[in-house]
Tab-separated table of C-alpha atoms in Angstrom:
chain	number	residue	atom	x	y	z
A	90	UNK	CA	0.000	0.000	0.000
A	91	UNK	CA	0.775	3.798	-0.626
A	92	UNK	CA	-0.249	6.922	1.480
A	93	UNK	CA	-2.837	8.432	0.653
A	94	UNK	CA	-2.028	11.171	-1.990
A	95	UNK	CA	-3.750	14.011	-3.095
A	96	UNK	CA	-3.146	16.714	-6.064
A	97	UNK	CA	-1.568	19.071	-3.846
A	98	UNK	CA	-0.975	17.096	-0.279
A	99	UNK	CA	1.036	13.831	0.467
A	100	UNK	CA	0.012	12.578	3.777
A	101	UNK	CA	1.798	10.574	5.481
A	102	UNK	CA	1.317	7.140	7.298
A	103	UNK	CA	4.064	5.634	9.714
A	104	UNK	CA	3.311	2.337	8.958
A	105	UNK	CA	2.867	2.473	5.060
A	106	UNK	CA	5.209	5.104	5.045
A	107	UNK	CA	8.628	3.521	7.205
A	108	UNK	CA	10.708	3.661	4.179
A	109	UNK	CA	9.669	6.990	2.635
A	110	UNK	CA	9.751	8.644	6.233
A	111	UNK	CA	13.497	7.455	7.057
A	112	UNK	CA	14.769	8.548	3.766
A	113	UNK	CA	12.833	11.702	4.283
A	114	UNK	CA	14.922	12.273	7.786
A	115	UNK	CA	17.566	13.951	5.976
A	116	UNK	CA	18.412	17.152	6.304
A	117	UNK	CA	19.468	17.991	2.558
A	118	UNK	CA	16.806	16.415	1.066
A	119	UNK	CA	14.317	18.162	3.192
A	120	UNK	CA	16.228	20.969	2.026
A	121	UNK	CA	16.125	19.710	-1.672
A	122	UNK	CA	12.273	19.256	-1.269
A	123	UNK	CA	11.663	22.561	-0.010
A	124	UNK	CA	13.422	24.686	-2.553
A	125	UNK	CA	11.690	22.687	-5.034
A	126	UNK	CA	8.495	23.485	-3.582
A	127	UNK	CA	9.308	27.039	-2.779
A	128	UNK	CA	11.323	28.204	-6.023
A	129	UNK	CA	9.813	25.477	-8.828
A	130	UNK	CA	11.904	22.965	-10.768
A	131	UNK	CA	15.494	22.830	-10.877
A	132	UNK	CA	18.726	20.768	-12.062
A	133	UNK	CA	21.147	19.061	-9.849
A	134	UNK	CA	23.208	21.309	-10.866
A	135	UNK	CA	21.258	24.458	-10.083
A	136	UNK	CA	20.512	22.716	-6.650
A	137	UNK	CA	24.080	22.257	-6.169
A	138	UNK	CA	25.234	25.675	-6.465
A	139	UNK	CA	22.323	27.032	-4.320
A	140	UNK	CA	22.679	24.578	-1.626
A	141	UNK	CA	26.692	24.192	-1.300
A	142	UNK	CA	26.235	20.610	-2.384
A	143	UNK	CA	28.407	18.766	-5.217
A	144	UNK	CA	26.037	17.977	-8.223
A	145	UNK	CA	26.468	14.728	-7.177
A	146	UNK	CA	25.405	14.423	-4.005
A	147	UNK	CA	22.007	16.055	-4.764
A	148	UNK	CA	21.465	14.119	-7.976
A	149	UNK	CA	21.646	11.133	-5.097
A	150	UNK	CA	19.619	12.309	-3.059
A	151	UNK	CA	17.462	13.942	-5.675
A	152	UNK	CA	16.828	10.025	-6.944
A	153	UNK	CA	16.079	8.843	-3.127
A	154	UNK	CA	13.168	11.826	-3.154
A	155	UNK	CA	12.480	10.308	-6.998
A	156	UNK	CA	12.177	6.372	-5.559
A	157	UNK	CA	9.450	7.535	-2.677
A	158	UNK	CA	7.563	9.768	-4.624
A	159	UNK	CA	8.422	13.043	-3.252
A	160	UNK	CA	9.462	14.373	-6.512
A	161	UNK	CA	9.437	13.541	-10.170
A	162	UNK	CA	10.947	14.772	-13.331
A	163	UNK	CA	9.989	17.777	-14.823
A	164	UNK	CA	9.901	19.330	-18.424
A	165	UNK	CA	13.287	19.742	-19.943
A	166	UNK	CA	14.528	22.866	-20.982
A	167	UNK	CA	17.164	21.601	-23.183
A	168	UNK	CA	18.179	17.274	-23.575
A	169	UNK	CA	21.681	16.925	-21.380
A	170	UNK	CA	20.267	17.479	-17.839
A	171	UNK	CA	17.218	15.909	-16.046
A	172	UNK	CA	15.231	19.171	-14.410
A	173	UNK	CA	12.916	18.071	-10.560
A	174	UNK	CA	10.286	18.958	-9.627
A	175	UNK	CA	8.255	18.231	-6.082
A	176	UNK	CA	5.018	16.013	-6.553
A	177	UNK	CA	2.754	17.993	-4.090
A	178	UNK	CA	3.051	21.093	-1.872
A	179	UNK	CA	2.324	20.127	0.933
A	180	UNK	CA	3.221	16.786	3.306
A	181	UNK	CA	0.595	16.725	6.135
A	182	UNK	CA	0.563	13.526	8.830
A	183	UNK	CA	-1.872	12.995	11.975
A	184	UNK	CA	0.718	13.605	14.963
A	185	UNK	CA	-1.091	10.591	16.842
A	186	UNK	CA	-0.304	8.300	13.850
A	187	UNK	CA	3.607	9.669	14.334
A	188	UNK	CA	3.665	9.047	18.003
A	189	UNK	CA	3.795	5.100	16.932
A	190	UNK	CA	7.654	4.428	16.314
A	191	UNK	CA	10.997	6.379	17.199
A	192	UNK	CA	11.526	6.928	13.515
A	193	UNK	CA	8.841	8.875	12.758
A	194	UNK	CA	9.037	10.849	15.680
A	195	UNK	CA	12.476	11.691	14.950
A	196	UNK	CA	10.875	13.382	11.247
A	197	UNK	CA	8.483	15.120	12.837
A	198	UNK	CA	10.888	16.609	15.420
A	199	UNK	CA	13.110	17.488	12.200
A	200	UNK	CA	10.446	18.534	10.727
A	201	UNK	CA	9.476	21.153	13.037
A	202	UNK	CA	12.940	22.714	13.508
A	203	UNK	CA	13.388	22.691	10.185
A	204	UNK	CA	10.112	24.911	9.519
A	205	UNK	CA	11.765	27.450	12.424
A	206	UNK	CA	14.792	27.556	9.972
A	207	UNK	CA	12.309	28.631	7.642
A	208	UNK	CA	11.266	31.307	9.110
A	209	UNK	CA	14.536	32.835	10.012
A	210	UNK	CA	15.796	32.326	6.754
A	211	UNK	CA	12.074	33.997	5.136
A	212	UNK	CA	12.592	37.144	7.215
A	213	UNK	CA	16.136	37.853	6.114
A	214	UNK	CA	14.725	37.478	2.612
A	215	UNK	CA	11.686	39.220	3.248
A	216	UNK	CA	14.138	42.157	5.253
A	217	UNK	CA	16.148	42.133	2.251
A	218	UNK	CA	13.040	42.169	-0.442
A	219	UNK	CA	11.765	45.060	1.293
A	220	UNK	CA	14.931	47.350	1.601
A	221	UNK	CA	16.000	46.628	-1.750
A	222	UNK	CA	12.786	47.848	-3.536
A	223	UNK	CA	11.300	44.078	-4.683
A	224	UNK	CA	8.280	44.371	-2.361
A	225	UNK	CA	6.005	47.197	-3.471
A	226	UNK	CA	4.482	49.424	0.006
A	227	UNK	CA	1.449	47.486	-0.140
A	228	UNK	CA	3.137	44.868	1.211
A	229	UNK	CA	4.589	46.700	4.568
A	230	UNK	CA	1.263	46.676	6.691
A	231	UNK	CA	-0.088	43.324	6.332
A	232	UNK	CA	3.386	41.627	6.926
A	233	UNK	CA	4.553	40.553	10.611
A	234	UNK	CA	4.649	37.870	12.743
A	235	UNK	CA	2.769	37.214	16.094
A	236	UNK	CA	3.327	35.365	19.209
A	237	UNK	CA	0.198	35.397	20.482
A	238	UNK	CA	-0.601	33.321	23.627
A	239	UNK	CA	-4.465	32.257	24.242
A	240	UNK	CA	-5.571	29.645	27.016
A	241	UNK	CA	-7.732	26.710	24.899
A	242	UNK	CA	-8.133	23.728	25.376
A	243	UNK	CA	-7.671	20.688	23.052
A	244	UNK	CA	-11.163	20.861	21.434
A	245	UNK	CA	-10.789	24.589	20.555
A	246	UNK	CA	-6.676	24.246	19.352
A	247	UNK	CA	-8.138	22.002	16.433
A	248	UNK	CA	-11.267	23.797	15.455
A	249	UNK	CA	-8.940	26.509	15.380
A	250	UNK	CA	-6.167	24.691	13.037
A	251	UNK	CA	-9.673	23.901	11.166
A	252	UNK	CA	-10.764	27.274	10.457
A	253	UNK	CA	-6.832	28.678	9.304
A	254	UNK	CA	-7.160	25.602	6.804
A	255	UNK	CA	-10.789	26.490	5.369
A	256	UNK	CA	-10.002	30.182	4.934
A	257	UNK	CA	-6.318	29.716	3.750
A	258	UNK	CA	-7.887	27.719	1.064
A	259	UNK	CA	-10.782	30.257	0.237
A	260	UNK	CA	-8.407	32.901	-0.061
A	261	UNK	CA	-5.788	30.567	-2.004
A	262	UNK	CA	-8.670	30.047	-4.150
A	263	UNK	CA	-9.581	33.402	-4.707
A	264	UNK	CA	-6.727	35.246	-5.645
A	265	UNK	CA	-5.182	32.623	-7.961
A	266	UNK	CA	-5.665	34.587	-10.792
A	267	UNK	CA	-4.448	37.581	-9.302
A	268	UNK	CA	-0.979	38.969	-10.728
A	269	UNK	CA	-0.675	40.973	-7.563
A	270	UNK	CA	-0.620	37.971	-5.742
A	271	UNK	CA	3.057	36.544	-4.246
A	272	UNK	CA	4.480	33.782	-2.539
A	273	UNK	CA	3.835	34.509	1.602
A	274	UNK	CA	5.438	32.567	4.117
A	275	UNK	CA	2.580	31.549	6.263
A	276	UNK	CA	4.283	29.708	9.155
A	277	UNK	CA	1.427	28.535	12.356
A	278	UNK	CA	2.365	26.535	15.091
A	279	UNK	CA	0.034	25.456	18.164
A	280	UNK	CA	2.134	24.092	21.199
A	281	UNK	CA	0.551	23.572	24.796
A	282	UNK	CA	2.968	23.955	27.540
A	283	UNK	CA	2.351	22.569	30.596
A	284	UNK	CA	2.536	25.299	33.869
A	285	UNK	CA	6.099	25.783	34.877
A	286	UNK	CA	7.174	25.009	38.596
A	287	UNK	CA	8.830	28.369	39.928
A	288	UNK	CA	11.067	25.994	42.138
A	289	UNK	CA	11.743	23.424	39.485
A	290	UNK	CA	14.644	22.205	37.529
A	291	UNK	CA	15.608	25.483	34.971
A	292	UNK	CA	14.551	25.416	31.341
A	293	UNK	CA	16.546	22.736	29.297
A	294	UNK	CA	18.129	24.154	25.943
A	295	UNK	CA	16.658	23.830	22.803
A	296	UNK	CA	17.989	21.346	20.445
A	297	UNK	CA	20.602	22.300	17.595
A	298	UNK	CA	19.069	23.455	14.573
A	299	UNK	CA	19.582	21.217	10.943
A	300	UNK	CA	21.472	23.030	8.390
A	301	UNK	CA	17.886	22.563	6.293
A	302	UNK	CA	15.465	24.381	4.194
A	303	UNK	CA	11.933	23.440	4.941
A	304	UNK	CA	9.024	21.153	3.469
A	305	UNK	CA	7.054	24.576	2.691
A	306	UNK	CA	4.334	24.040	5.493
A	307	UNK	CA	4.355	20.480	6.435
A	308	UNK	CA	1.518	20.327	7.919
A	309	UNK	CA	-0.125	18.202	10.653
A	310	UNK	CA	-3.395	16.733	9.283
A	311	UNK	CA	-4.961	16.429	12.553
A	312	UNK	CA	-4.606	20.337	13.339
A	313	UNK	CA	1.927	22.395	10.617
């Protein structure tokens, strides 16, 4: 059996999925998979120089993406060098499903930090975008991030991961045949944390980040 696939969304199973999700545990090809998704096809080559990476190495891992259906060949633009492309947007998963086995724990861990990386590396571009000119005014008071911090409870987290999903898609929808429309960074996250002991052992450090690019919104499917 496969996971179920969709035009635009892989999601993931842990059980179906053990061989896709341990290849996918890799911080280059997460990387790989995310500029695909986030900048369109590309050669080995072109991935190479962007990334760092010999041609070689992401060719290889380019063809481990290939074997598990992440990504696929794409139109040519001339015959001496295969161009990628990433099958779907989006990889979604039901974090319950992912609690079953160390391995994919350990991607959806990855996973996460990697989507932090993300957003670091989006605001130095957006920073840049802005200063330089690329990003017209109308773009200045609608962009920012927020750390807002409400008291819900379970229930009310996922009709709330719900209704960001419904209306991202209306709006998705809607201004697809915009030209004023660009690429936004739209990074969510929803993480209870349980009431801190004022006399308890002192915050542990976060983990180190992977040198990675992200998925472009993985996603959990039972809410990124």
């Amino acid at each position: 059996m496969v996971s179920e696939q969709h035009e635009h969304e892989r999601v993931l199973d842990p059980e179906q999925d053990a061989a896709a999700l341990k290849a996918l545990t890799h911080p280059l090809r997460i990387r790989l998979l995310g500029m695909l998704r986030q900048d369109g096809p590309a050669t080995a080559s072109e991935l190479a120089v962007a990334t760092g990476e010999s041609s070689a190495s992401t060719s290889y891992h380019l063809r481990v993406l290939a074997k598990y259906a992440f990504v696929a060949e794409a139109e040519h633009r001339d015959g001496r060098e295969r161009r990628w492309q990433a099958v779907h947007a989006v990889t979604s998963w039901s974090n319950k499903a992912m609690e079953a086995s160390p391995d994919s724990r350990a991607y959806v861990s990855l996973s996460r930090r990697t989507q932090i990386e993300h957003l670091r590396s989006s605001l130095v571009r957006h920073e840049a975008d802005t200063g330089a000119g690329r990003l017209g005014p109308e773009w200045t008071e609608p962009s920012g991030i927020s750390d807002l911090m409400p008291r819900l409870t379970p229930e009310s987290l996922t009709e709330l991961w719900q209704a960001i999903d419904r209306k991202l898609e209306e709006l998705t929808a809607r201004d697809a045949g915009d030209p004023r429309a660009a690429q936004v960074v739209l990074l969510t996250a929803g993480l209870p944390l349980a009431p801190r002991d004022p006399g308890g052992a002192p915050e542990t450090s976060s983990p180190a980040k992977p040198d990675a690019e992200p998925e472009v919104e993985p996603h959990t499917e039972e809410a990124s």
